[in-house]
Short mmCIF file of C-alpha atoms in Angstrom, two decimals:
data_model
loop_
_atom_site.label_atom_id
_atom_site.label_comp_id
_atom_site.label_asym_id
_atom_site.label_seq_id
_atom_site.Cartn_x
_atom_site.Cartn_y
_atom_site.Cartn_z
CA UNK A 1 11.29 66.99 73.72
CA UNK A 2 9.04 64.00 74.59
CA UNK A 3 6.29 63.37 77.11
CA UNK A 4 6.11 59.94 78.66
CA UNK A 5 3.36 58.70 80.83
CA UNK A 6 1.91 55.67 82.68
CA UNK A 7 -1.85 55.89 83.07
CA UNK A 8 -4.20 53.38 84.55
CA UNK A 9 -7.50 55.31 84.54
CA UNK A 10 -6.96 57.94 81.82
CA UNK A 11 -6.25 61.03 83.86
CA UNK A 12 -2.42 60.97 83.44
CA UNK A 13 -2.82 60.27 79.71
CA UNK A 14 -5.15 63.19 79.38
CA UNK A 15 -2.62 65.50 81.03
CA UNK A 16 0.26 64.10 79.11
CA UNK A 17 -1.52 64.78 75.84
CA UNK A 18 -2.35 68.27 76.98
CA UNK A 19 1.21 68.95 77.87
CA UNK A 20 2.54 67.50 74.62
CA UNK A 21 0.00 69.48 72.65
CA UNK A 22 1.11 72.75 74.23
CA UNK A 23 4.79 71.89 73.63
CA UNK A 24 4.33 70.55 70.14
CA UNK A 25 5.78 67.11 70.84
CA UNK A 26 4.61 63.58 71.25
CA UNK A 27 2.91 61.89 74.30
CA UNK A 28 3.86 58.25 74.54
CA UNK A 29 2.99 55.58 77.07
CA UNK A 30 6.13 54.15 78.61
CA UNK A 31 4.92 50.71 77.55
CA UNK A 32 5.42 51.79 73.90
CA UNK A 33 8.89 53.16 73.99
CA UNK A 34 12.45 51.70 74.27
CA UNK A 35 14.46 53.59 76.79
CA UNK A 36 17.33 53.90 74.28
CA UNK A 37 15.14 56.06 72.11
CA UNK A 38 15.29 58.70 74.81
CA UNK A 39 18.84 59.51 74.11
CA UNK A 40 17.80 61.78 71.25
CA UNK A 41 15.68 64.06 73.35
CA UNK A 42 17.04 67.04 75.38
CA UNK A 43 14.03 67.24 77.62
CA UNK A 44 12.09 64.27 79.05
CA UNK A 45 8.69 64.91 80.79
CA UNK A 46 7.27 61.99 82.66
CA UNK A 47 3.80 61.73 84.22
CA UNK A 48 2.35 59.10 86.48
CA UNK A 49 -0.52 58.87 88.90
CA UNK A 50 0.00 58.94 92.66
CA UNK A 51 -0.98 55.67 94.37
CA UNK A 52 -0.40 55.37 98.15
CA UNK A 53 2.40 57.94 97.82
CA UNK A 54 4.15 56.18 94.98
CA UNK A 55 4.31 57.52 91.40
CA UNK A 56 2.94 54.91 89.02
CA UNK A 57 5.40 53.80 86.36
CA UNK A 58 8.32 55.68 87.74
CA UNK A 59 10.18 52.66 89.03
CA UNK A 60 10.38 51.09 85.51
CA UNK A 61 12.14 54.15 84.02
CA UNK A 62 13.76 55.97 86.85
CA UNK A 63 17.11 54.46 86.81
CA UNK A 64 17.48 54.88 83.05
CA UNK A 65 16.43 58.57 82.85
CA UNK A 66 18.53 59.61 85.84
CA UNK A 67 21.63 58.06 84.14
CA UNK A 68 21.23 60.61 81.31
CA UNK A 69 22.99 63.50 83.09
CA UNK A 70 22.64 65.86 80.15
CA UNK A 71 18.83 65.73 80.07
CA UNK A 72 16.21 68.13 81.39
CA UNK A 73 13.94 65.98 83.49
CA UNK A 74 10.45 67.14 84.47
CA UNK A 75 7.97 64.91 86.28
CA UNK A 76 4.29 65.49 86.80
CA UNK A 77 2.04 63.52 89.09
CA UNK A 78 -1.77 63.29 89.01
CA UNK A 79 -4.07 62.37 91.80
CA UNK A 80 -7.45 62.62 93.38
CA UNK A 81 -6.13 64.82 96.31
CA UNK A 82 -6.65 68.56 95.88
CA UNK A 83 -3.50 70.39 95.14
CA UNK A 84 -3.76 72.43 98.39
CA UNK A 85 -3.48 69.23 100.42
CA UNK A 86 -0.50 67.79 98.55
CA UNK A 87 2.95 68.01 100.07
CA UNK A 88 5.41 67.95 97.15
CA UNK A 89 8.34 67.26 99.44
CA UNK A 90 6.77 64.13 100.81
CA UNK A 91 6.12 62.85 97.30
CA UNK A 92 9.81 63.52 96.45
CA UNK A 93 10.96 61.70 99.63
CA UNK A 94 8.87 58.73 99.04
CA UNK A 95 10.01 58.29 95.41
CA UNK A 96 13.56 59.62 95.03
CA UNK A 97 17.00 59.50 96.60
CA UNK A 98 18.69 62.72 97.72
CA UNK A 99 20.94 62.66 94.59
CA UNK A 100 17.80 62.14 92.36
CA UNK A 101 15.91 64.99 93.85
CA UNK A 102 18.61 67.45 92.65
CA UNK A 103 18.04 66.50 88.97
CA UNK A 104 14.40 67.22 88.13
CA UNK A 105 11.47 69.47 88.69
CA UNK A 106 8.15 68.08 90.00
CA UNK A 107 4.63 69.21 89.31
CA UNK A 108 1.18 68.01 90.69
CA UNK A 109 -2.03 68.06 88.79
CA UNK A 110 -5.45 67.42 90.49
CA UNK A 111 -7.27 64.78 88.51
CA UNK A 112 -9.96 62.52 90.01
CA UNK A 113 -11.19 59.03 90.52
CA UNK A 114 -12.41 56.63 87.81
CA UNK A 115 -13.75 53.53 89.57
CA UNK A 116 -15.00 52.14 86.19
CA UNK A 117 -11.38 51.97 84.85
CA UNK A 118 -9.73 51.04 88.14
CA UNK A 119 -8.34 47.61 88.70
CA UNK A 120 -9.66 45.26 91.44
CA UNK A 121 -6.55 45.80 93.68
CA UNK A 122 -6.96 49.64 93.59
CA UNK A 123 -10.67 49.37 94.09
CA UNK A 124 -10.09 47.14 97.19
CA UNK A 125 -7.51 49.64 98.59
CA UNK A 126 -9.98 52.51 98.07
CA UNK A 127 -12.76 50.53 99.77
CA UNK A 128 -10.60 50.04 102.75
CA UNK A 129 -9.44 53.66 102.89
CA UNK A 130 -13.09 54.92 102.51
CA UNK A 131 -14.23 52.68 105.34
CA UNK A 132 -11.43 53.91 107.65
CA UNK A 133 -12.26 57.55 106.89
CA UNK A 134 -16.03 56.95 107.23
CA UNK A 135 -15.83 55.62 110.80
CA UNK A 136 -13.18 58.14 111.98
CA UNK A 137 -14.54 60.53 114.45
CA UNK A 138 -13.42 64.21 114.34
CA UNK A 139 -12.10 64.16 110.80
CA UNK A 140 -9.84 67.12 109.90
CA UNK A 141 -11.03 69.30 106.99
CA UNK A 142 -8.49 67.50 104.79
CA UNK A 143 -9.73 64.08 105.80
CA UNK A 144 -13.36 65.08 105.24
CA UNK A 145 -12.47 66.48 101.87
CA UNK A 146 -10.59 63.39 100.91
CA UNK A 147 -13.49 61.20 101.94
CA UNK A 148 -15.84 63.32 99.85
CA UNK A 149 -13.54 62.97 96.97
CA UNK A 150 -13.10 59.22 96.96
CA UNK A 151 -16.71 58.12 97.47
CA UNK A 152 -17.57 58.19 93.76
CA UNK A 153 -15.95 58.72 90.40
CA UNK A 154 -15.07 62.28 89.57
CA UNK A 155 -13.07 64.36 87.19
CA UNK A 156 -11.32 67.56 88.63
CA UNK A 157 -8.75 67.74 85.83
CA UNK A 158 -8.41 71.05 84.05
CA UNK A 159 -6.08 72.04 81.27
CA UNK A 160 -5.04 75.18 83.06
CA UNK A 161 -3.32 73.16 85.76
CA UNK A 162 -0.52 72.41 83.24
CA UNK A 163 0.43 76.08 82.97
CA UNK A 164 3.18 76.15 85.53
CA UNK A 165 4.79 73.18 83.88
CA UNK A 166 4.60 74.80 80.42
CA UNK A 167 5.97 78.06 81.79
CA UNK A 168 8.88 76.21 83.55
CA UNK A 169 9.87 74.37 80.26
CA UNK A 170 9.87 77.67 78.41
CA UNK A 171 12.53 78.86 80.81
CA UNK A 172 14.97 75.92 80.30
#
């Protein structure tokens, strides 16, 4: 078993390391592994942050891991949005084909915002998003919660959030 991740601000790496620690395996950034090395693993866990509905780093490895039909593939996504407001099916639809959706299990972990480690492009997108939410009248509770969440750096990550993923892996 191996845990791969793509992390820009540190949250996904933190979760990947927690998962790997619980599963007694290694957590490795996708920038540090050759995809051919994955052939020796029965189970591949991949984690990436959610940016505008897309899973960070997924595109670079997706085709390779889904060609490995004999592997257990588990994907986790991290993001600033509280889990209660996340629609897993929308994440799947935005990132995977119908055939791909049959071949893995997806988990979501609430993480946070780290403006200090965020790139200029991401900071710019967040500034625009904040401005749009700020001027919107009659915000829904979800929109108000999102605005409150993205106004400053925060860390909502908790190790206990990985428990469903760990339990799922123990069943395969």
